[in-house]
mmCIF file of C-alpha atoms and ligand atoms in Angstrom:
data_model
loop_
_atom_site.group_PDB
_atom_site.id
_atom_site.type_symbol
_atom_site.label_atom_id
_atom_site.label_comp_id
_atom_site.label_asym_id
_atom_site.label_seq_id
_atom_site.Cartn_x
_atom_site.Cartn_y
_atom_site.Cartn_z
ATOM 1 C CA UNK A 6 106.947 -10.207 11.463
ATOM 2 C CA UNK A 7 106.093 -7.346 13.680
ATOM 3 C CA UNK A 8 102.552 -6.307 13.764
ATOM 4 C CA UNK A 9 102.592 -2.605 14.005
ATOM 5 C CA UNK A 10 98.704 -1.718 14.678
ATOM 6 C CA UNK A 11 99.062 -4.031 17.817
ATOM 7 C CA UNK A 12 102.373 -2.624 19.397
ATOM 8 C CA UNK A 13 102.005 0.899 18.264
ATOM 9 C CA UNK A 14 98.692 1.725 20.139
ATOM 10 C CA UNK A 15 98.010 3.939 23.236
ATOM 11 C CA UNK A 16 96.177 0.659 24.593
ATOM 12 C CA UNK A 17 98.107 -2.028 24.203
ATOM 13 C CA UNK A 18 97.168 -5.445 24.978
ATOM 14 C CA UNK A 19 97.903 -6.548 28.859
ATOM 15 C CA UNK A 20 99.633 -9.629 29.654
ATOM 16 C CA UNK A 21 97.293 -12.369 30.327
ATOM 17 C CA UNK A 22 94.157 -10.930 28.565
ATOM 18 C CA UNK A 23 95.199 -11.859 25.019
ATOM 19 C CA UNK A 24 92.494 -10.813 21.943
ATOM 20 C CA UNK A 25 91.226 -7.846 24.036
ATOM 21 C CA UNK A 26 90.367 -4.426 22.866
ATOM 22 C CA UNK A 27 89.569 -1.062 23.573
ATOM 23 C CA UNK A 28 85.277 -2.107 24.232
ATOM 24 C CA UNK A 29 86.923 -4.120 27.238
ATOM 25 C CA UNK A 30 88.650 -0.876 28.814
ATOM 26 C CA UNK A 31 85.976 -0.292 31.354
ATOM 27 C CA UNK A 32 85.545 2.623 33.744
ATOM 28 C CA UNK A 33 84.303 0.258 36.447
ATOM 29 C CA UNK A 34 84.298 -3.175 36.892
ATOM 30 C CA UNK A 35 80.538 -4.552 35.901
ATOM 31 C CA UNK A 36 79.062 -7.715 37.524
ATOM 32 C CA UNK A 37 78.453 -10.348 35.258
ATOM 33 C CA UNK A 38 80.093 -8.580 32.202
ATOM 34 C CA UNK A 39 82.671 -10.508 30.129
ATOM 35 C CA UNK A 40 85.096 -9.916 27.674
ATOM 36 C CA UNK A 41 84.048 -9.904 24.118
ATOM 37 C CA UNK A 42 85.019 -12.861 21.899
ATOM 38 C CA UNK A 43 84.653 -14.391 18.502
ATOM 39 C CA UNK A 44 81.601 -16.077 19.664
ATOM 40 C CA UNK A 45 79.574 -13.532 20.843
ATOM 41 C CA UNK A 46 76.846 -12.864 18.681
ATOM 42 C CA UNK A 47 76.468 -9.435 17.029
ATOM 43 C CA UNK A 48 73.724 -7.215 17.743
ATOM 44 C CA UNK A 49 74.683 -4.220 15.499
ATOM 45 C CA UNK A 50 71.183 -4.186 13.827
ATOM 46 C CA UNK A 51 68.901 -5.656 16.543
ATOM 47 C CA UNK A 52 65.878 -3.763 18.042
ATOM 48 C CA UNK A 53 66.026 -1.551 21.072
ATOM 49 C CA UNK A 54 63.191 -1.969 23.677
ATOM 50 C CA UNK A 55 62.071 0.422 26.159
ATOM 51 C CA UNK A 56 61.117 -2.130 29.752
ATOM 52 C CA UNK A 57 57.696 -1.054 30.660
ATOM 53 C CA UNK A 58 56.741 -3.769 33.182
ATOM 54 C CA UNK A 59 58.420 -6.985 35.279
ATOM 55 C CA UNK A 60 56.700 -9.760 36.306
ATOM 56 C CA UNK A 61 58.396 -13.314 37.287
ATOM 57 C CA UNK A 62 61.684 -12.894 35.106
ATOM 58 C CA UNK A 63 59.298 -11.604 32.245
ATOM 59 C CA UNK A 64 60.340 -8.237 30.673
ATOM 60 C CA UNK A 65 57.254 -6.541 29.126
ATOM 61 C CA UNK A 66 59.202 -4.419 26.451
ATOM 62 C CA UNK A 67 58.188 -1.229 23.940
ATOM 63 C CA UNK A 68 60.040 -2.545 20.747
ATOM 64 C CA UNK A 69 58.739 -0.288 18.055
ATOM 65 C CA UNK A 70 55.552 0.331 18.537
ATOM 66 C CA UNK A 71 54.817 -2.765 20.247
ATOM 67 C CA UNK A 72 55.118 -4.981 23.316
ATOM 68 C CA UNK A 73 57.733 -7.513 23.240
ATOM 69 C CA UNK A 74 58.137 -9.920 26.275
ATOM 70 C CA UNK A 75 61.490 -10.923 26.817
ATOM 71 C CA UNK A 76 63.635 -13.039 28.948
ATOM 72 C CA UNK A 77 66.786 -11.734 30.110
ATOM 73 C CA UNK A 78 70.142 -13.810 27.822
ATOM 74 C CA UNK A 79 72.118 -15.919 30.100
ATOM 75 C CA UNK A 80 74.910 -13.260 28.611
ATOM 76 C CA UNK A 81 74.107 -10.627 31.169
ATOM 77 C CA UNK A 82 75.206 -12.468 33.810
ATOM 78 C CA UNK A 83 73.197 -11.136 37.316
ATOM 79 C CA UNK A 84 72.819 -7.845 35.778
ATOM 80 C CA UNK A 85 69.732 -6.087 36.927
ATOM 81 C CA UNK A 86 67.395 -4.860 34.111
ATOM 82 C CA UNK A 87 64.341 -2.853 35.727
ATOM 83 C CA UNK A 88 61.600 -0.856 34.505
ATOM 84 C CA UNK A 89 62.684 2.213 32.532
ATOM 85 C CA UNK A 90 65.771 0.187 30.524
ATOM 86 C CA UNK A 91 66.538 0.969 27.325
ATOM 87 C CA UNK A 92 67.680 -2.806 25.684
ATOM 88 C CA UNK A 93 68.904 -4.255 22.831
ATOM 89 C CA UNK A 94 66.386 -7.334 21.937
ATOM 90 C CA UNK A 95 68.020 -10.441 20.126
ATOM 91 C CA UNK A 96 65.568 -13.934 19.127
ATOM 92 C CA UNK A 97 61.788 -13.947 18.046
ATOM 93 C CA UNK A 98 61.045 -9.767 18.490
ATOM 94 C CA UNK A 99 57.970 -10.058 16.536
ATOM 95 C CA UNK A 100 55.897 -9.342 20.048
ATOM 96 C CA UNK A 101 53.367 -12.652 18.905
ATOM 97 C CA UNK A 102 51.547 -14.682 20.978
ATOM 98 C CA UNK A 103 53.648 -16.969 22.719
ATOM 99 C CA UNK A 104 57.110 -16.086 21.854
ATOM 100 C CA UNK A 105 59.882 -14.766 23.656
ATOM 101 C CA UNK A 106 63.025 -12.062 23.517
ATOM 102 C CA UNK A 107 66.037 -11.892 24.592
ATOM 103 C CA UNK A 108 67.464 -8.889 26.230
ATOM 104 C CA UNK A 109 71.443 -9.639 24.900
ATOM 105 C CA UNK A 110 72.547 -6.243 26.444
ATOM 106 C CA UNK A 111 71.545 -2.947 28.887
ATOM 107 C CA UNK A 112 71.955 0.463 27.606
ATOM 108 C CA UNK A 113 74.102 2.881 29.882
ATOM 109 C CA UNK A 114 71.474 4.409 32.282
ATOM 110 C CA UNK A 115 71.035 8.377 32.216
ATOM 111 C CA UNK A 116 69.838 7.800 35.933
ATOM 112 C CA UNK A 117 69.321 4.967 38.613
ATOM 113 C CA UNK A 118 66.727 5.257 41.444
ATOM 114 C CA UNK A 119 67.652 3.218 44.428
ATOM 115 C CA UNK A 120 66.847 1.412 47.578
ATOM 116 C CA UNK A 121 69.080 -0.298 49.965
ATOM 117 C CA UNK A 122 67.176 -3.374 52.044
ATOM 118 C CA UNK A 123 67.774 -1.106 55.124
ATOM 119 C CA UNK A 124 69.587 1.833 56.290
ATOM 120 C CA UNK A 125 72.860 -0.127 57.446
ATOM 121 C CA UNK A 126 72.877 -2.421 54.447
ATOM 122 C CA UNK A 127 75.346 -0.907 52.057
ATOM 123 C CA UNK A 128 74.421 -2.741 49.076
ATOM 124 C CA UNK A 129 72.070 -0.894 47.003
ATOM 125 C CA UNK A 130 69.756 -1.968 44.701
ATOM 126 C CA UNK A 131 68.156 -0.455 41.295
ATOM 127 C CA UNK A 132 64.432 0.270 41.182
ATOM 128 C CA UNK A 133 63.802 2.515 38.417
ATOM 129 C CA UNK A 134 65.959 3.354 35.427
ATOM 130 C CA UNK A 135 66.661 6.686 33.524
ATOM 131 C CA UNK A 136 63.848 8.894 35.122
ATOM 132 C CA UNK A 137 64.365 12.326 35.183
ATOM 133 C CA UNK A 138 61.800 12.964 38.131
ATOM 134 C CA UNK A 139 60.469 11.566 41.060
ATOM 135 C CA UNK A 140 56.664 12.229 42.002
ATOM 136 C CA UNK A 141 56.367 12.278 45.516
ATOM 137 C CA UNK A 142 52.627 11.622 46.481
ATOM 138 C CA UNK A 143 51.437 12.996 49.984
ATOM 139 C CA UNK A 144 47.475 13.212 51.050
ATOM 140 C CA UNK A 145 47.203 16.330 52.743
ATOM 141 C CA UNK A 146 45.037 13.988 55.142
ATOM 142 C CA UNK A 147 43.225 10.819 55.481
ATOM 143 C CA UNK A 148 46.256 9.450 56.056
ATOM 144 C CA UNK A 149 48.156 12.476 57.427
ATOM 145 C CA UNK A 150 51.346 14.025 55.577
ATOM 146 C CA UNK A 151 54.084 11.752 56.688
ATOM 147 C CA UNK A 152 56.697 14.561 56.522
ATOM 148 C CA UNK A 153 59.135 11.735 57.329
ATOM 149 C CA UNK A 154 58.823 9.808 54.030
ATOM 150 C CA UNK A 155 58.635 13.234 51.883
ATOM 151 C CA UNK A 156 62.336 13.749 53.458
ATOM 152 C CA UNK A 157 64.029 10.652 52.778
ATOM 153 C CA UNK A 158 61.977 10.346 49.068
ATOM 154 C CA UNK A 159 63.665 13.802 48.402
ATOM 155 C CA UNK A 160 67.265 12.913 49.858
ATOM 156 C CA UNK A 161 66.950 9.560 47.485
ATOM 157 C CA UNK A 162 65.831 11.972 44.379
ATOM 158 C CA UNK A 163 68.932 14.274 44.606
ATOM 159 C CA UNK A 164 71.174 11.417 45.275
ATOM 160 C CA UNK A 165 70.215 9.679 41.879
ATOM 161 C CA UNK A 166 70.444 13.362 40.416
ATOM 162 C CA UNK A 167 66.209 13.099 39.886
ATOM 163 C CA UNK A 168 64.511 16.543 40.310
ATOM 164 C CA UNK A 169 61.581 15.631 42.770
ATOM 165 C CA UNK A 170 57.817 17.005 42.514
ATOM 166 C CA UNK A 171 56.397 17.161 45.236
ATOM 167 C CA UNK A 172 51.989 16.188 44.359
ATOM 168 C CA UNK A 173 50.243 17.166 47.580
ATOM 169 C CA UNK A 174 46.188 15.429 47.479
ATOM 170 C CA UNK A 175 43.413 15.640 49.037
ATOM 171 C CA UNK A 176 43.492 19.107 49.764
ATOM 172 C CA UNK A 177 39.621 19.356 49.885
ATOM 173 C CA UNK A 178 40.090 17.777 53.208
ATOM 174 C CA UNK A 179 43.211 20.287 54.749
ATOM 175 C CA UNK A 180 44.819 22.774 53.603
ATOM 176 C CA UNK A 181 48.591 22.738 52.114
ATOM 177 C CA UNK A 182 49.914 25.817 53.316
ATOM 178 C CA UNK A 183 51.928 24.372 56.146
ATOM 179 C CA UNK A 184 53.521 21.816 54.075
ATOM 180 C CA UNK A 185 54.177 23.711 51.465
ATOM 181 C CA UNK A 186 56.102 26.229 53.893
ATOM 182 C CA UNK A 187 58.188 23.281 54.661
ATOM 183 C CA UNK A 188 59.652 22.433 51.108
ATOM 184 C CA UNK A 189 59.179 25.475 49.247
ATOM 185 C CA UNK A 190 62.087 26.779 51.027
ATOM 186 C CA UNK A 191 64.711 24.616 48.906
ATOM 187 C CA UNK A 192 62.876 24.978 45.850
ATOM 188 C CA UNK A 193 61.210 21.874 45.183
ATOM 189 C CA UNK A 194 58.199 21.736 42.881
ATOM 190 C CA UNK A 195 54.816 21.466 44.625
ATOM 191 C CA UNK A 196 51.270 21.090 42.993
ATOM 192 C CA UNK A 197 48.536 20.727 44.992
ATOM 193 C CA UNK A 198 45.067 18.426 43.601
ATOM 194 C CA UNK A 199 41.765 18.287 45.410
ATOM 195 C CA UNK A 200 38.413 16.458 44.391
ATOM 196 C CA UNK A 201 36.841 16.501 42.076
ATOM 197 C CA UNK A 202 39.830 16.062 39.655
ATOM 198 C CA UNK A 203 38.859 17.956 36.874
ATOM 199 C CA UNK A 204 40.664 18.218 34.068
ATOM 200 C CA UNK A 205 41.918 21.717 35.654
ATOM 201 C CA UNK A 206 43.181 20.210 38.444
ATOM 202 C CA UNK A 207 45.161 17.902 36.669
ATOM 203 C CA UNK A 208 46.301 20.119 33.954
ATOM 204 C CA UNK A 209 49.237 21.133 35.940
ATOM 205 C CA UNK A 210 50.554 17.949 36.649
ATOM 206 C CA UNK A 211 50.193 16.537 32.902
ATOM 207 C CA UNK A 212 52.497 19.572 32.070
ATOM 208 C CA UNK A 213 55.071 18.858 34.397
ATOM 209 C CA UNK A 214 54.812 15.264 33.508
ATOM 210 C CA UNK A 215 54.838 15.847 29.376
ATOM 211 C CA UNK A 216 57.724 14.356 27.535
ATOM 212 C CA UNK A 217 59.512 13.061 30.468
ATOM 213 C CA UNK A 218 60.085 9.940 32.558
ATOM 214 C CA UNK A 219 59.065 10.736 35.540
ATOM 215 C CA UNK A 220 58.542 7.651 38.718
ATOM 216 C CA UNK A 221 55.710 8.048 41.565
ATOM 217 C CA UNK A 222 56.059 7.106 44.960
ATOM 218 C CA UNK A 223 53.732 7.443 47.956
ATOM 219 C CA UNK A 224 52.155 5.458 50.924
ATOM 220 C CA UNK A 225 49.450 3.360 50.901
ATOM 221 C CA UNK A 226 46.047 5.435 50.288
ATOM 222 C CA UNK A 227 47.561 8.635 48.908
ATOM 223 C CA UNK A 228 45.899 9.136 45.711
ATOM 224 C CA UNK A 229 48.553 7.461 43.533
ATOM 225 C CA UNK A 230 46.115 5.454 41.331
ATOM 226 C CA UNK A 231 43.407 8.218 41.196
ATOM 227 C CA UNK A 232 45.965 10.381 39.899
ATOM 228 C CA UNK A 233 47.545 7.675 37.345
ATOM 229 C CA UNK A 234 43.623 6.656 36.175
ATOM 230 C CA UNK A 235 43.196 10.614 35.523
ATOM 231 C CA UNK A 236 46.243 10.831 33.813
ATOM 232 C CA UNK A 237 45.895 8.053 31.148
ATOM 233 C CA UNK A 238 42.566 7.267 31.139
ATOM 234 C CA UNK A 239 43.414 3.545 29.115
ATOM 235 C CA UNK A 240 45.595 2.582 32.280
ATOM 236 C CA UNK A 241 43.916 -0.841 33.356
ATOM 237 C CA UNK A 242 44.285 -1.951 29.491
ATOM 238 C CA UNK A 243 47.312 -0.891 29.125
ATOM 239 C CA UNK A 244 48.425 -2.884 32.080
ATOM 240 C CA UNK A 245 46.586 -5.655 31.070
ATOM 241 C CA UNK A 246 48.246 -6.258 27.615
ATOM 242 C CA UNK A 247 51.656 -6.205 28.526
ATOM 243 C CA UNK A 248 51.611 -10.222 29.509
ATOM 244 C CA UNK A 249 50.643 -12.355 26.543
ATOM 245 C CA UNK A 250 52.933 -15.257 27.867
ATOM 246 C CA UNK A 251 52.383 -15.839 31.275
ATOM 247 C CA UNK A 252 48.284 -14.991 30.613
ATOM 248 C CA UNK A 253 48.337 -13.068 33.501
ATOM 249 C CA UNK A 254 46.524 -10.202 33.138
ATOM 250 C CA UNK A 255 47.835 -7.700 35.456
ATOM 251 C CA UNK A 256 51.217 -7.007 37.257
ATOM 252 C CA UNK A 257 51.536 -7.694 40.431
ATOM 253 C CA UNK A 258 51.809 -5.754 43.260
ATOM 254 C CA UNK A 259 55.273 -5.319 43.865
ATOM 255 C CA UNK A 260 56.681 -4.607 40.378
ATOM 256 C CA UNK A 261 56.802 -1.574 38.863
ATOM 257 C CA UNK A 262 55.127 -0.443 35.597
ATOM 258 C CA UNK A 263 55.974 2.439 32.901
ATOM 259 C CA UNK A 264 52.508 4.077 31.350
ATOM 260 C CA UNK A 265 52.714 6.205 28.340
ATOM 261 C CA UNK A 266 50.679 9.282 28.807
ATOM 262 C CA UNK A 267 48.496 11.185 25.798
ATOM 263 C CA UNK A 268 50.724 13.996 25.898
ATOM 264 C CA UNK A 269 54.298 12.473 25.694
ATOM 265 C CA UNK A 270 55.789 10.902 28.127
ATOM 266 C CA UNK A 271 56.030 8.548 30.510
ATOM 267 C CA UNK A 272 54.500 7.523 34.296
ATOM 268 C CA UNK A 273 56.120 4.511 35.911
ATOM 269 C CA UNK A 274 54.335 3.315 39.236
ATOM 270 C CA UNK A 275 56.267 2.046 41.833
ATOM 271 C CA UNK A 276 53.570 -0.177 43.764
ATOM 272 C CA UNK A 277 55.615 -2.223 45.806
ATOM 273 C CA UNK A 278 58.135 0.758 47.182
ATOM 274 C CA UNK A 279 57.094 2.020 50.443
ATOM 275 C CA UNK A 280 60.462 3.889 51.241
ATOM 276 C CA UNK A 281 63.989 4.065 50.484
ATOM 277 C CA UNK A 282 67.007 2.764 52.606
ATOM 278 C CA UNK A 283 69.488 5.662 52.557
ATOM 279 C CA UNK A 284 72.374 3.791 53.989
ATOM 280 C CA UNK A 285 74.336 4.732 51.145
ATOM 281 C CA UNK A 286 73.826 8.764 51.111
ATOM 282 C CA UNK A 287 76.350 10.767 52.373
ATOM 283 C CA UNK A 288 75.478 14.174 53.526
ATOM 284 C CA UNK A 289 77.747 15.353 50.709
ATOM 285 C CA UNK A 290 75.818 14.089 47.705
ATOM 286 C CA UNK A 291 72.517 15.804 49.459
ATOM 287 C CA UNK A 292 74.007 19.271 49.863
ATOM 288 C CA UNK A 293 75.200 19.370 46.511
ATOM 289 C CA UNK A 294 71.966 19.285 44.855
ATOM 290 C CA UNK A 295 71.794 22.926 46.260
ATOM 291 C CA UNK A 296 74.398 24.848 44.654
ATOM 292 C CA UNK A 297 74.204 28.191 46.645
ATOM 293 C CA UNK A 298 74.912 25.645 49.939
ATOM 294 C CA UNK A 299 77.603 23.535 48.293
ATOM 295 C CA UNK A 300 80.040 26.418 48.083
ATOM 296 C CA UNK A 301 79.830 27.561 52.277
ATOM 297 C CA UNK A 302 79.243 23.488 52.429
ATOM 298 C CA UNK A 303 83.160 23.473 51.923
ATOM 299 C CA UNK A 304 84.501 25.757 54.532
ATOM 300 C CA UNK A 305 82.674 23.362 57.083
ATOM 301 C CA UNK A 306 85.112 21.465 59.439
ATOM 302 C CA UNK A 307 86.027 18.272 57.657
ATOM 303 C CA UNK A 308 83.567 15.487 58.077
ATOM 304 C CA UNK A 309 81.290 17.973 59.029
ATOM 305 C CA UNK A 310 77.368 16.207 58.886
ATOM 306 C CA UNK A 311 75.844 20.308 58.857
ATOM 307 C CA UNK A 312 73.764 19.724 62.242
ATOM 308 C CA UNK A 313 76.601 20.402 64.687
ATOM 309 C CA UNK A 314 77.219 23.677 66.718
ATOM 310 C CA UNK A 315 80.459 24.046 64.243
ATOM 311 C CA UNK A 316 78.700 23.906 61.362
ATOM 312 C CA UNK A 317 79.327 27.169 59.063
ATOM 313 C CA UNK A 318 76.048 26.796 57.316
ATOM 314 C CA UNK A 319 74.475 28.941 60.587
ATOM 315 C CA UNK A 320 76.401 31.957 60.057
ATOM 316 C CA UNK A 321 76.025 31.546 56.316
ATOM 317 C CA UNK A 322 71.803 31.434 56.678
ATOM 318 C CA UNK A 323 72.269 34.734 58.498
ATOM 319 C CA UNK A 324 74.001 36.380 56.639
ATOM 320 C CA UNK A 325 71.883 35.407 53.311
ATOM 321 C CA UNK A 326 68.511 35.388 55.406
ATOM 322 C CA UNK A 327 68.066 32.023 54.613
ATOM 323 C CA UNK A 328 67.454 30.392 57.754
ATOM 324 C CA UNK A 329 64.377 28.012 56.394
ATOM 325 C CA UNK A 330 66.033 27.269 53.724
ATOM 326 C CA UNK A 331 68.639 25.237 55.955
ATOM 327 C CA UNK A 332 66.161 24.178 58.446
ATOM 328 C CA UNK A 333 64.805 22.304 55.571
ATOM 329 C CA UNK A 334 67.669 21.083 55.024
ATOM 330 C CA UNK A 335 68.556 19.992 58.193
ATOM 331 C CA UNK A 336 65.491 17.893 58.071
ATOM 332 C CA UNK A 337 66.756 15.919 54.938
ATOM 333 C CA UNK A 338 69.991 15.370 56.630
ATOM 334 C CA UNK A 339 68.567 14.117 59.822
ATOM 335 C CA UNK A 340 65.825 11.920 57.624
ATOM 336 C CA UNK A 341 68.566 9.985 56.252
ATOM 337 C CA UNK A 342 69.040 8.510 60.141
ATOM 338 C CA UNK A 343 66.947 5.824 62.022
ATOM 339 C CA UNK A 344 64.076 3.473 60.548
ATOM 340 C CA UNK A 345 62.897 3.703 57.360
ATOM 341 C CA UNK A 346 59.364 2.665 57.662
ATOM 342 C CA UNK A 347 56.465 5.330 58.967
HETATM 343 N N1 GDP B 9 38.858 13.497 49.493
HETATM 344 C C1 GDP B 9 39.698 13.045 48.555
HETATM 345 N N2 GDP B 9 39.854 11.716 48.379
HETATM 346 C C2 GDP B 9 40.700 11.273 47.422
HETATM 347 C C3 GDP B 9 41.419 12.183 46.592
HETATM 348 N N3 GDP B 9 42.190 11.444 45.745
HETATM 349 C C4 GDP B 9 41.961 10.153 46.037
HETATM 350 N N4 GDP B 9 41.059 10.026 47.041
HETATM 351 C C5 GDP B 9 40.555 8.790 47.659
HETATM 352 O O1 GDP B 9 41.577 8.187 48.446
HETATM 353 C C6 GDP B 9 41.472 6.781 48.442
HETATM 354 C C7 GDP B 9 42.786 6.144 48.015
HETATM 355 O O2 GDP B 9 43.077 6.496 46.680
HETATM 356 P P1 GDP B 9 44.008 5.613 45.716
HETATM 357 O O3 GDP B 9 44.119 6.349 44.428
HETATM 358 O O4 GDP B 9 43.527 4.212 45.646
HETATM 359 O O5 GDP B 9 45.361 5.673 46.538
HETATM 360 P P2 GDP B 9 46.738 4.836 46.296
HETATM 361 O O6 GDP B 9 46.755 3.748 47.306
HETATM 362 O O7 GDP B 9 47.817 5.828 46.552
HETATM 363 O O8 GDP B 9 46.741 4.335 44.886
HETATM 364 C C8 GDP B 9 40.338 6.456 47.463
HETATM 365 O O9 GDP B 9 39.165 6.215 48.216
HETATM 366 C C9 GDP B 9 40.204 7.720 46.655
HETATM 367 O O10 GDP B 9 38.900 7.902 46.160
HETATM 368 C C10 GDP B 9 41.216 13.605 46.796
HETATM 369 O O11 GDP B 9 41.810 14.478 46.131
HETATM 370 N N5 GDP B 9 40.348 13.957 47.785
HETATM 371 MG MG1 MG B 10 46.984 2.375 44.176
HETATM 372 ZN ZN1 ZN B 11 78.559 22.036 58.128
#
């Protein structure tokens, strides 16, 4: 006898993938995913965690109102689960002494912060998941603004579709002005923090951070943990909680970590990231973070990389007065060139 539901349908079964349905139409092909079967275990009613910190194939995870460490299921394949993760937990998720999770599956990520090894490696690799903005430390001296890194952390924000925030320090020592001509130009958000570091000086920055995810990168010497230890004053405990298993009491220094600040929100520290490869950026994904350039952006010559002679973006800046505005540009096209480190 015929079976009607299975012929009828828009998605009919394809020869040679037998007992398949419409959760196995995928957009894109993902590593390590598999087709679902009889034998995979249901998860309908199992806890979602929120990964808050890596360390050693340990996933430190916020499971409803407390830390869970899990390992990732042999299910996921190679799948990369990184800080900022939303997962669904299977096993022991009572978060007790000595036990362990199992992440059985990786929610669809609102955003995806990544590095490539270098800039000619194409492959690209996940750092940071579903931020919505990147905190770009710079030290207005002692070290120097590396102008450089500020460019390439930018082009690597609009690329994942992260707004950026640009958090200039030190600015008892030098003054910002200069800098601040550089980026203001296309809009980004500056603040500026000096020492001391009041709770006025870092009033600002807890309101742009409130109720989001937002991910902080910056060189060596910056500021970065002065700013975190202001920010959420219980940092060192928090980090030092999230590891029951291993008894290791803080994260090391290449992993990243999410903090929850007092006021909503979260604060994930990228210690190990010193830069971004941006082998993987076209120019095209950089000028369309700025929609007033997008739109003369088209009328370029094809291929065009906007830092030629026939570029139409010149007469366009002088005919809008804009002429900074593409010079700053220019400089986040040109920063996605050459070596990545300082
Ligand atoms: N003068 C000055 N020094 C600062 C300021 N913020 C941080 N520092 C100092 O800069 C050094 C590096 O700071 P730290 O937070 O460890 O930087 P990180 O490596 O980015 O985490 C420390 O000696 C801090 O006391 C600031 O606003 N002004
Ligand atoms: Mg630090
Ligand atoms: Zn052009």
């Amino acid at each position: 006898m015929r079976d009607e539901r299975a012929g009828g349908g828009v998605l009919s079964r394809r020869p040679g993938h037998e007992g398949l349905d419409e959760d196995d139409v995928r957009v894109r092909p993902g590593r390590g995913t598999r087709p679902r079967t009889r034998r995979r275990p249901a998860h309908e009613d199992a806890p979602e965690g929120f990964v808050v910190s890596i360390d050693r194939g340990r996933y430190g995870t916020l499971t409803e109102g407390r830390v869970v460490i899990a390992m990732k299921a042999r299910e996921l394949g190679h799948r990369s689960v990184v800080v900022g993760d939303r997962v669904i937990l299977a096993g022991d998720t009572s978060g007790d002494e000595g036990t362990l999770a199992r992440i059985v599956r990786v929610q669809p990520r609102t955003s995806a912060l990544r590095r490539s090894p270098d800039d000619t490696d194409p492959v690209e690799r996940v750092i940071v998941a579903n931020a919505g903005q990147l905190v770009i430390v710079c030290a207005l001296a002692q070290p120097a603004p590396h102008l450089r890194f500020i460019d390439r952390c930018l082009v690597a924000a609009y690329d994942a579709g992260i707004s950026p925030l640009l958090c200039l320090t030190k600015a008892d020592l030098a003054a910002p002005r200069e800098v601040l001509d550089i980026y203001e130009p296309l809009g980004v958000s500056c603040l500026v923090t000096r020492r001391p570091l009041t709770d006025e000086q870092i009033a600002p920055l807890c309101t742009a951070l409130s109720g989001r995810i937002s991910v902080m990168i910056g060189q060596s010497g910056v500021g970065k943990s002065t700013l975190v230890n202001a920010l959420v004053p219980d940092a060192g405990r928090v980090v030092g909680i999230v590891n029951p298993v291993t008894g290791r009491g803080r994260h090391t220094s290449s992993s990243a970590v999410a903090l929850e600040l007092p006021g909503g929100g979260w604060i994930i520290d990228t210690p190990g990231v010193r830069g971004f490869g941006l082998g993987y950026v076209s120019p095209r994904r950089v000028v369309e973070a700025f929609p007033d350039l997008a739109g003369p952006a088209a009328d370029c010559p094809p291929g065009c990389d906007h830092l030629d002679e026939d570029c139409g973006l010149d007469e366009w800046a002088r005919e809008h007065g804009a002429q900074a505005r593409l010079d700053s540009l220019r400089r986040l096209l040109r920063s996605r060139e050459g070596a990545e480190s300082p």
